[in-house]
Short mmCIF file of C-alpha atoms in Angstrom, two decimals:
data_model
loop_
_atom_site.label_atom_id
_atom_site.label_comp_id
_atom_site.label_asym_id
_atom_site.label_seq_id
_atom_site.Cartn_x
_atom_site.Cartn_y
_atom_site.Cartn_z
CA MET A 6 -0.02 -0.06 0.01
CA LYS A 7 2.86 2.45 0.90
CA GLN A 8 4.53 1.84 -2.24
CA GLY A 9 1.32 2.30 -4.16
CA ALA A 10 0.75 5.68 -2.50
CA GLN A 11 4.34 6.74 -3.14
CA ALA A 12 4.02 5.83 -6.79
CA THR A 13 0.74 7.73 -7.17
CA ARG A 14 2.25 10.68 -5.46
CA GLY A 15 5.32 10.46 -7.65
CA PHE A 16 3.05 10.30 -10.92
CA ARG A 17 1.28 13.47 -9.65
CA LEU A 18 4.56 15.25 -8.93
CA LYS A 19 5.66 14.31 -12.43
CA GLN A 20 2.34 15.79 -13.89
CA LEU A 21 3.04 19.23 -12.32
CA PRO A 22 5.41 20.61 -14.77
CA PHE A 23 3.36 19.32 -17.48
CA MET A 24 0.22 21.21 -15.97
CA ALA A 25 2.09 24.29 -15.46
CA VAL A 26 3.19 24.42 -19.30
CA VAL A 27 -0.46 23.64 -20.32
CA CYS A 28 -1.68 26.44 -18.12
CA THR A 29 0.70 28.88 -19.26
CA VAL A 30 -0.05 28.09 -22.86
CA MET A 31 -3.83 28.49 -22.24
CA LEU A 32 -3.06 31.75 -20.50
CA ILE A 33 -1.27 33.04 -23.64
CA VAL A 34 -3.87 31.82 -25.93
CA TYR A 35 -6.42 33.41 -23.90
CA ARG A 36 -4.84 36.81 -23.62
CA THR A 37 -3.73 36.70 -27.50
CA THR A 38 -7.40 36.01 -28.36
CA ASN A 39 -8.73 38.61 -26.14
CA TYR A 40 -6.21 41.16 -27.32
CA GLN A 41 -7.06 40.44 -30.99
CA TYR A 42 -10.78 40.68 -29.95
CA ARG A 43 -10.08 44.14 -28.54
CA GLU A 44 -8.18 45.42 -31.50
CA THR A 45 -10.96 44.12 -33.79
CA GLU A 46 -13.27 46.28 -31.66
CA ILE A 47 -11.10 49.34 -31.72
CA GLU A 48 -10.66 48.92 -35.62
CA ALA A 49 -14.48 48.66 -36.08
CA GLU A 50 -14.88 51.87 -34.09
CA LEU A 51 -11.90 53.81 -35.84
CA TYR A 52 -12.33 52.59 -39.38
CA PRO A 53 -15.99 51.56 -39.71
CA PHE A 54 -15.68 51.62 -43.63
CA ASP A 55 -12.69 49.32 -43.60
CA SER A 56 -14.14 46.99 -41.02
CA LEU A 57 -17.24 46.40 -43.21
CA LYS A 58 -15.08 45.22 -46.23
CA GLY A 59 -15.31 41.61 -45.27
CA LEU A 60 -18.93 41.81 -44.97
CA ALA A 61 -19.23 43.93 -48.00
CA SER A 62 -17.36 41.25 -50.18
CA LEU A 63 -20.00 38.75 -49.05
CA ARG A 64 -22.90 40.97 -50.04
CA LEU A 65 -21.07 41.81 -53.47
CA SER A 66 -20.21 38.01 -54.07
CA SER A 67 -23.10 38.03 -56.66
CA LEU A 68 -21.26 40.57 -58.93
CA PRO A 69 -18.24 40.01 -60.92
CA ARG A 70 -15.24 41.75 -59.34
CA GLY A 71 -14.50 43.83 -62.43
CA ILE A 72 -17.67 45.67 -62.41
CA ILE A 73 -17.44 46.76 -58.69
CA HIS A 74 -16.67 50.59 -58.51
CA SER A 75 -16.00 51.22 -54.63
CA ARG A 76 -14.92 54.81 -54.72
CA THR A 77 -16.42 58.07 -56.07
CA ASP A 78 -15.80 61.68 -56.20
CA LEU A 79 -17.33 65.17 -56.26
CA GLU A 80 -17.04 66.00 -60.11
CA LEU A 81 -20.07 67.06 -61.91
CA SER A 82 -21.01 65.05 -65.00
CA SER A 83 -22.50 66.20 -68.15
CA LEU A 84 -25.78 64.81 -69.29
CA SER A 85 -24.58 64.90 -73.08
CA LEU A 86 -21.54 63.58 -74.83
CA LYS A 87 -20.03 67.02 -75.22
CA SER A 88 -17.73 67.03 -72.14
CA ARG A 89 -16.30 64.49 -69.76
CA SER A 90 -15.75 64.53 -66.08
CA LYS A 91 -12.44 65.77 -64.62
CA ALA A 92 -12.24 62.44 -62.89
CA ASN A 93 -11.94 60.61 -66.12
CA ILE A 94 -9.03 62.92 -67.61
CA SER A 95 -5.59 62.22 -66.26
CA GLY A 96 -4.09 65.27 -64.45
CA HIS A 97 -3.91 66.69 -61.03
CA TYR A 98 -6.97 67.82 -59.05
CA ASN A 99 -7.63 69.94 -56.14
CA LEU A 100 -10.44 71.08 -54.01
CA LEU A 101 -11.49 74.05 -52.35
CA ALA A 102 -14.47 73.56 -49.81
CA MET A 103 -15.82 76.52 -47.66
CA ALA A 104 -18.64 77.03 -45.19
CA VAL A 105 -20.28 80.03 -46.56
CA GLY A 106 -23.32 82.50 -45.87
CA ILE A 107 -24.93 84.95 -48.30
CA LYS A 108 -23.60 87.94 -46.33
CA GLN A 109 -20.21 86.95 -47.44
CA LYS A 110 -21.29 86.25 -51.14
CA HIS A 111 -18.86 89.19 -52.54
CA ASN A 112 -15.89 88.01 -50.70
CA VAL A 113 -16.44 84.28 -51.68
CA ASP A 114 -16.95 85.29 -55.40
CA ILE A 115 -13.67 86.74 -55.39
CA ILE A 116 -11.94 83.74 -53.79
CA VAL A 117 -13.71 81.17 -55.87
CA LYS A 118 -12.70 82.98 -59.17
CA LYS A 119 -9.07 82.84 -58.37
CA PHE A 120 -9.48 79.20 -57.81
CA LEU A 121 -11.39 78.29 -60.89
CA THR A 122 -8.73 79.75 -62.94
CA GLU A 123 -6.61 76.88 -61.72
CA ASN A 124 -9.26 74.24 -62.28
CA PHE A 125 -10.04 73.71 -58.75
CA THR A 126 -13.39 71.85 -57.86
CA ILE A 127 -15.42 74.05 -55.78
CA MET A 128 -17.72 72.81 -52.87
CA LEU A 129 -19.79 75.28 -50.87
CA PHE A 130 -21.41 74.33 -47.60
CA HIS A 131 -24.30 76.93 -47.02
CA TYR A 132 -24.92 77.14 -43.13
CA ASP A 133 -27.63 79.81 -43.54
CA GLY A 134 -30.20 77.75 -45.70
CA ASN A 135 -29.72 80.13 -48.70
CA ILE A 136 -28.61 78.60 -51.82
CA ASP A 137 -30.74 80.50 -54.35
CA GLY A 138 -29.11 83.67 -53.60
CA TRP A 139 -25.87 82.35 -55.45
CA SER A 140 -27.51 81.42 -58.56
CA ASP A 141 -26.66 84.78 -60.24
CA LEU A 142 -22.94 84.11 -60.18
CA ASP A 143 -21.73 82.73 -63.37
CA TRP A 144 -19.61 79.95 -61.68
CA SER A 145 -22.61 78.73 -59.38
CA ASN A 146 -23.84 75.92 -61.51
CA LYS A 147 -20.13 74.73 -61.54
CA ALA A 148 -19.78 74.52 -57.99
CA ILE A 149 -21.30 71.71 -55.57
CA HIS A 150 -23.76 73.23 -53.05
CA VAL A 151 -24.51 71.62 -49.77
CA MET A 152 -27.11 73.11 -47.45
CA ALA A 153 -27.57 72.53 -43.57
CA GLN A 154 -28.77 75.05 -41.24
CA ASN A 155 -26.51 76.53 -38.68
CA GLN A 156 -23.66 74.01 -39.10
CA THR A 157 -20.01 74.47 -39.06
CA LYS A 158 -17.24 73.83 -41.46
CA TRP A 159 -15.97 70.88 -39.39
CA TRP A 160 -19.44 69.47 -39.30
CA PHE A 161 -19.75 69.52 -43.06
CA ALA A 162 -16.08 68.10 -43.78
CA LYS A 163 -16.73 64.94 -41.49
CA ARG A 164 -20.02 64.25 -43.28
CA PHE A 165 -19.09 65.16 -46.99
CA LEU A 166 -15.52 64.96 -47.28
CA HIS A 167 -14.84 61.29 -46.53
CA PRO A 168 -11.33 60.29 -47.74
CA ASP A 169 -12.85 57.67 -50.38
CA ILE A 170 -14.95 60.58 -51.70
CA VAL A 171 -12.20 63.10 -52.21
CA SER A 172 -9.31 60.63 -53.06
CA ILE A 173 -8.89 61.91 -56.61
CA TYR A 174 -7.76 65.46 -55.19
CA ASP A 175 -4.13 66.07 -54.40
CA TYR A 176 -4.64 68.80 -52.13
CA ILE A 177 -7.77 69.98 -49.97
CA PHE A 178 -8.20 73.53 -49.09
CA LEU A 179 -10.74 73.77 -46.25
CA TRP A 180 -11.19 77.48 -45.89
CA ASP A 181 -13.35 79.97 -44.10
CA GLU A 182 -15.26 82.58 -45.99
CA ASP A 183 -13.72 85.85 -44.63
CA LEU A 184 -10.29 85.59 -46.28
CA GLY A 185 -8.79 88.25 -48.43
CA VAL A 186 -6.78 86.67 -51.32
CA GLU A 187 -5.50 89.83 -53.15
CA ASN A 188 -1.86 88.64 -52.41
CA PHE A 189 -2.65 84.93 -52.93
CA HIS A 190 -2.46 82.58 -56.03
CA PRO A 191 -3.44 79.08 -55.76
CA ARG A 192 -1.02 77.64 -58.45
CA ARG A 193 2.10 79.36 -56.96
CA TYR A 194 1.11 78.31 -53.53
CA LEU A 195 0.77 74.77 -54.55
CA ASP A 196 4.04 74.78 -56.26
CA ILE A 197 5.74 76.11 -53.08
CA VAL A 198 4.13 73.42 -50.79
CA ILE A 199 5.11 70.67 -53.43
CA SER A 200 8.66 71.94 -53.44
CA GLU A 201 8.91 72.32 -49.60
CA GLY A 202 7.21 68.90 -49.05
CA LEU A 203 4.61 70.23 -46.89
CA GLU A 204 1.59 67.92 -46.12
CA ILE A 205 -0.25 70.42 -43.98
CA SER A 206 0.16 74.18 -44.57
CA GLN A 207 -1.71 77.51 -44.57
CA PRO A 208 -1.09 80.77 -46.20
CA ALA A 209 0.53 83.25 -43.90
CA LEU A 210 -1.70 86.04 -42.33
CA ASP A 211 -1.05 89.75 -43.51
CA PRO A 212 0.07 91.57 -40.31
CA ASN A 213 -3.07 93.87 -40.65
CA SER A 214 -5.43 90.80 -40.13
CA THR A 215 -8.07 90.77 -37.56
CA ASP A 216 -7.92 88.06 -34.80
CA ILE A 217 -4.35 86.86 -35.00
CA HIS A 218 -4.15 84.25 -32.20
CA HIS A 219 -0.54 82.97 -32.65
CA ARG A 220 2.48 84.63 -33.95
CA ILE A 221 3.67 81.74 -35.97
CA THR A 222 0.78 82.59 -38.56
CA ILE A 223 2.09 86.17 -39.24
CA ARG A 224 3.78 86.76 -42.58
CA LYS A 225 7.59 86.94 -42.48
CA SER A 226 8.23 89.22 -45.61
CA LYS A 227 11.63 88.16 -46.28
CA LYS A 228 10.80 84.42 -46.36
CA LYS A 229 9.05 82.03 -48.64
CA VAL A 230 8.10 79.55 -45.99
CA HIS A 231 8.52 79.41 -42.16
CA LYS A 232 8.10 76.51 -40.02
CA ARG A 233 8.53 77.85 -36.54
CA VAL A 234 8.32 81.03 -34.62
CA PHE A 235 10.70 82.42 -31.90
CA ASP A 236 8.95 84.31 -29.18
CA ASP A 237 10.08 84.73 -25.57
CA ARG A 238 7.24 87.02 -24.62
CA GLY A 239 4.45 85.73 -22.32
CA SER A 240 4.31 82.34 -20.66
CA LEU A 241 4.48 80.18 -23.70
CA ARG A 242 8.13 80.83 -25.04
CA CYS A 243 9.20 79.34 -28.30
CA SER A 244 12.91 78.69 -29.00
CA SER A 245 14.90 76.74 -31.12
CA SER A 246 14.40 73.75 -28.85
CA SER A 247 10.55 73.85 -29.17
CA ARG A 248 9.31 70.70 -30.85
CA GLY A 249 5.46 71.28 -31.18
CA PRO A 250 2.57 73.66 -31.47
CA PRO A 251 2.08 76.54 -31.62
CA CYS A 252 5.81 77.30 -31.80
CA THR A 253 6.21 74.70 -34.65
CA GLY A 254 4.41 72.02 -36.57
CA TRP A 255 1.14 74.11 -36.40
CA VAL A 256 -1.40 75.86 -38.68
CA GLU A 257 -4.65 77.44 -37.59
CA GLY A 258 -8.16 76.15 -38.52
CA MET A 259 -9.31 79.19 -40.54
CA ALA A 260 -7.34 78.38 -43.82
CA PRO A 261 -5.55 74.83 -43.57
CA VAL A 262 -4.38 72.96 -46.71
CA PHE A 263 -3.94 69.27 -46.65
CA SER A 264 -2.48 66.64 -48.80
CA ARG A 265 -4.46 63.66 -49.84
CA ALA A 266 -2.53 61.40 -47.26
CA ALA A 267 -2.85 64.05 -44.45
CA TRP A 268 -6.53 64.44 -45.05
CA HIS A 269 -7.14 60.86 -44.79
CA CYS A 270 -5.52 60.86 -41.12
CA VAL A 271 -7.26 64.40 -40.23
CA TRP A 272 -10.67 63.15 -41.15
CA HIS A 273 -10.40 60.35 -38.71
CA LEU A 274 -9.15 62.74 -35.88
CA ILE A 275 -12.25 65.10 -36.47
CA GLN A 276 -14.85 63.96 -33.71
CA ASN A 277 -18.24 63.44 -35.21
CA ASP A 278 -20.04 65.23 -32.29
CA LEU A 279 -17.49 68.24 -31.81
CA VAL A 280 -18.58 70.54 -34.53
CA HIS A 281 -16.46 73.67 -33.66
CA GLY A 282 -13.18 71.76 -34.08
CA TRP A 283 -11.51 73.45 -31.04
CA GLY A 284 -8.34 71.41 -29.99
CA LEU A 285 -7.81 70.02 -33.61
CA ASP A 286 -4.93 72.49 -34.55
CA MET A 287 -2.96 71.20 -31.61
CA LYS A 288 -3.03 67.55 -33.02
CA LEU A 289 -3.05 68.00 -36.77
CA GLY A 290 0.89 67.51 -36.72
CA TYR A 291 0.29 63.91 -35.80
CA CYS A 292 -1.26 63.76 -39.51
CA ALA A 293 1.83 65.20 -41.12
CA GLN A 294 2.99 62.02 -42.52
CA GLY A 295 6.34 62.44 -40.80
CA ASP A 296 8.30 65.00 -38.60
CA ARG A 297 5.76 67.70 -38.03
CA THR A 298 8.48 70.39 -37.67
CA GLN A 299 9.38 69.73 -41.29
CA LYS A 300 6.04 68.61 -42.85
CA VAL A 301 3.91 71.38 -41.49
CA GLY A 302 4.61 74.99 -42.42
CA ILE A 303 3.16 78.57 -43.21
CA VAL A 304 3.80 79.81 -46.65
CA ASP A 305 4.79 83.59 -46.59
CA SER A 306 5.16 84.52 -50.33
CA GLU A 307 1.50 83.78 -50.89
CA TYR A 308 -0.43 85.30 -48.09
CA ILE A 309 -4.17 86.20 -47.12
CA LEU A 310 -5.80 88.66 -44.98
CA HIS A 311 -8.11 87.47 -42.18
CA GLN A 312 -11.09 89.71 -41.94
CA GLY A 313 -12.43 88.28 -38.82
CA ILE A 314 -16.07 88.77 -39.82
CA GLN A 315 -18.40 86.42 -37.91
CA THR A 316 -21.61 85.53 -39.49
CA LEU A 317 -22.27 81.89 -38.53
CA GLY A 318 -24.88 82.07 -35.77
CA GLY A 319 -25.47 85.83 -36.12
CA SER A 320 -28.56 87.79 -36.91
CA SER A 321 -30.69 87.21 -40.03
CA VAL A 322 -30.42 89.31 -43.23
CA LYS A 323 -33.85 90.93 -42.92
CA LYS A 324 -33.90 94.70 -43.02
CA MET A 325 -34.09 96.39 -39.58
CA SER A 326 -37.18 98.48 -39.31
CA SER A 327 -36.56 100.39 -36.01
CA LEU A 328 -33.76 101.24 -33.53
CA GLU A 329 -35.51 99.24 -30.99
CA GLU A 330 -35.54 96.08 -33.20
CA SER A 331 -31.90 96.85 -34.21
CA THR A 332 -31.00 96.93 -30.60
CA LYS A 333 -32.66 93.58 -30.01
CA ARG A 334 -31.00 91.83 -32.76
CA ARG A 335 -27.71 92.89 -31.65
CA ARG A 336 -28.39 91.64 -28.22
CA SER A 337 -29.55 88.43 -29.75
CA THR A 338 -26.39 87.94 -31.84
CA PHE A 339 -24.12 88.70 -28.79
CA ASP A 340 -26.08 86.17 -26.81
CA MET A 341 -25.79 83.60 -29.58
CA ARG A 342 -22.10 84.39 -29.73
CA SER A 343 -21.70 83.66 -26.01
CA ARG A 344 -23.49 80.25 -26.39
CA ILE A 345 -21.20 79.28 -29.20
CA ARG A 346 -18.14 80.29 -27.28
CA ARG A 347 -19.35 78.29 -24.17
CA LYS A 348 -19.97 75.30 -26.26
CA SER A 349 -16.73 75.81 -28.10
CA THR A 350 -14.89 75.67 -24.65
CA LEU A 351 -16.76 72.65 -23.51
CA GLU A 352 -15.88 70.78 -26.81
CA LEU A 353 -12.24 71.68 -26.40
CA GLN A 354 -12.13 70.06 -22.68
CA ILE A 355 -14.08 66.89 -24.20
CA PHE A 356 -11.51 66.48 -26.93
CA GLU A 357 -8.60 66.70 -24.87
CA GLU A 358 -10.15 64.23 -22.35
CA ARG A 359 -10.67 61.88 -25.12
CA TRP A 360 -7.13 62.29 -26.55
CA GLU A 361 -5.66 61.62 -23.15
CA LYS A 362 -8.11 58.42 -22.45
CA ALA A 363 -7.20 57.09 -26.08
CA VAL A 364 -3.41 57.33 -25.40
CA GLU A 365 -3.85 55.49 -21.97
CA GLU A 366 -5.95 52.90 -23.38
CA ASP A 367 -3.88 52.25 -26.53
CA ARG A 368 -0.75 50.47 -25.06
CA SER A 369 0.63 49.80 -28.40
CA TRP A 370 0.79 53.54 -29.52
CA VAL A 371 4.03 55.41 -28.92
CA ASP A 372 3.66 59.32 -28.74
CA PRO A 373 6.65 60.64 -30.85
CA TYR A 374 6.18 64.01 -29.25
CA GLU A 375 5.69 62.90 -25.57
CA LYS A 376 8.29 65.17 -24.05
CA HIS A 377 6.76 68.19 -25.78
CA TYR A 378 3.27 67.20 -24.94
CA SER A 379 4.07 67.02 -21.38
CA TRP A 380 5.86 70.26 -21.53
CA PHE A 381 2.90 71.85 -23.13
CA ILE A 382 0.23 70.53 -20.42
CA PHE A 383 2.59 71.66 -17.63
CA GLN A 384 2.71 75.33 -19.27
CA ARG A 385 -0.99 75.44 -19.63
CA TYR A 386 -1.65 74.25 -16.02
CA ALA A 387 0.98 76.98 -14.91
CA ARG A 388 -1.04 79.56 -16.99
CA ARG A 389 -4.26 78.24 -15.32
CA ARG A 390 -2.91 78.59 -11.78
CA LYS A 391 -1.66 82.14 -12.52
CA ASP A 392 -5.00 83.34 -14.04
CA LYS A 393 -6.80 82.06 -10.87
CA SER A 394 -4.38 83.78 -8.55
#
């Protein structure tokens, strides 16, 4: 009996290493499977169109592959045989997309005419519901008009400029309506962007512009392009050692220009429910397809004037019949502006929280600018403490 018990105990002891190996293998398999499942979930959230490809292929299995056309564009097609769409003709194509209101019709007309001479596709997002008011312009029937009441440029861009739709365009100009283009030429601008290898850019701002928020956007008259600013004033100091926005690798949201590859990234960065786009400018450099200090820049030789005219969310265009009515409308416009600003500030906070949460949860992602980001957060915290005191 004793020998039998010892033999059984010995057999069990011999099994222990084997069981340990089995348990380890099972743990590895479980973790790998769980990781892959989580990755699939994240992919489905980040790339909903891509994640449906497998499902779509099943649904399209009844069609011969050669007939499937999975992409589209914004080019207008002729009903007759006299002309062909630009998409069917080889060459380079670029897109100008703007959110516009009828109050800025004259200025938009000037901008569009400059871009049309360079064979740009024009897409206008009408935020005031007025499309008919543009029909008397000779180029109106050549443009694409999209209307949604009181929506922002970023709202329109997220819904109507999906990368698969704008894939034929080399560069996408996503501009505001209140820009003066007397000293700007689209073709010369693109020649500079291409020669400098800029993936994200903007024209420099005339020093006489209204609402200049960061000095990096101000035109340097003796330069063709600049990619950083040196500024030792205020709490946010910019020096040669600065590695991120708003000292370098930064453009403002009023007149950005994106390459095709950069826009593919930026579109996914735009949050569907955060319509004002606050906070995006600080993260655009992550979409620069390389070092943002080299791939993001301000073009000085082709510059614009920011007029700072706020019309989205403003009063209606109806004639004012009395001083009292005029006063009421001014007060109403001010109240609307205040509400818009409060919402924008809240959206900025939400965007920053989402970014930080995404960074924390994605263990495989490495921030190439982590050192600067921590420094920027510290600077912002220091400024807030100073403001409170």
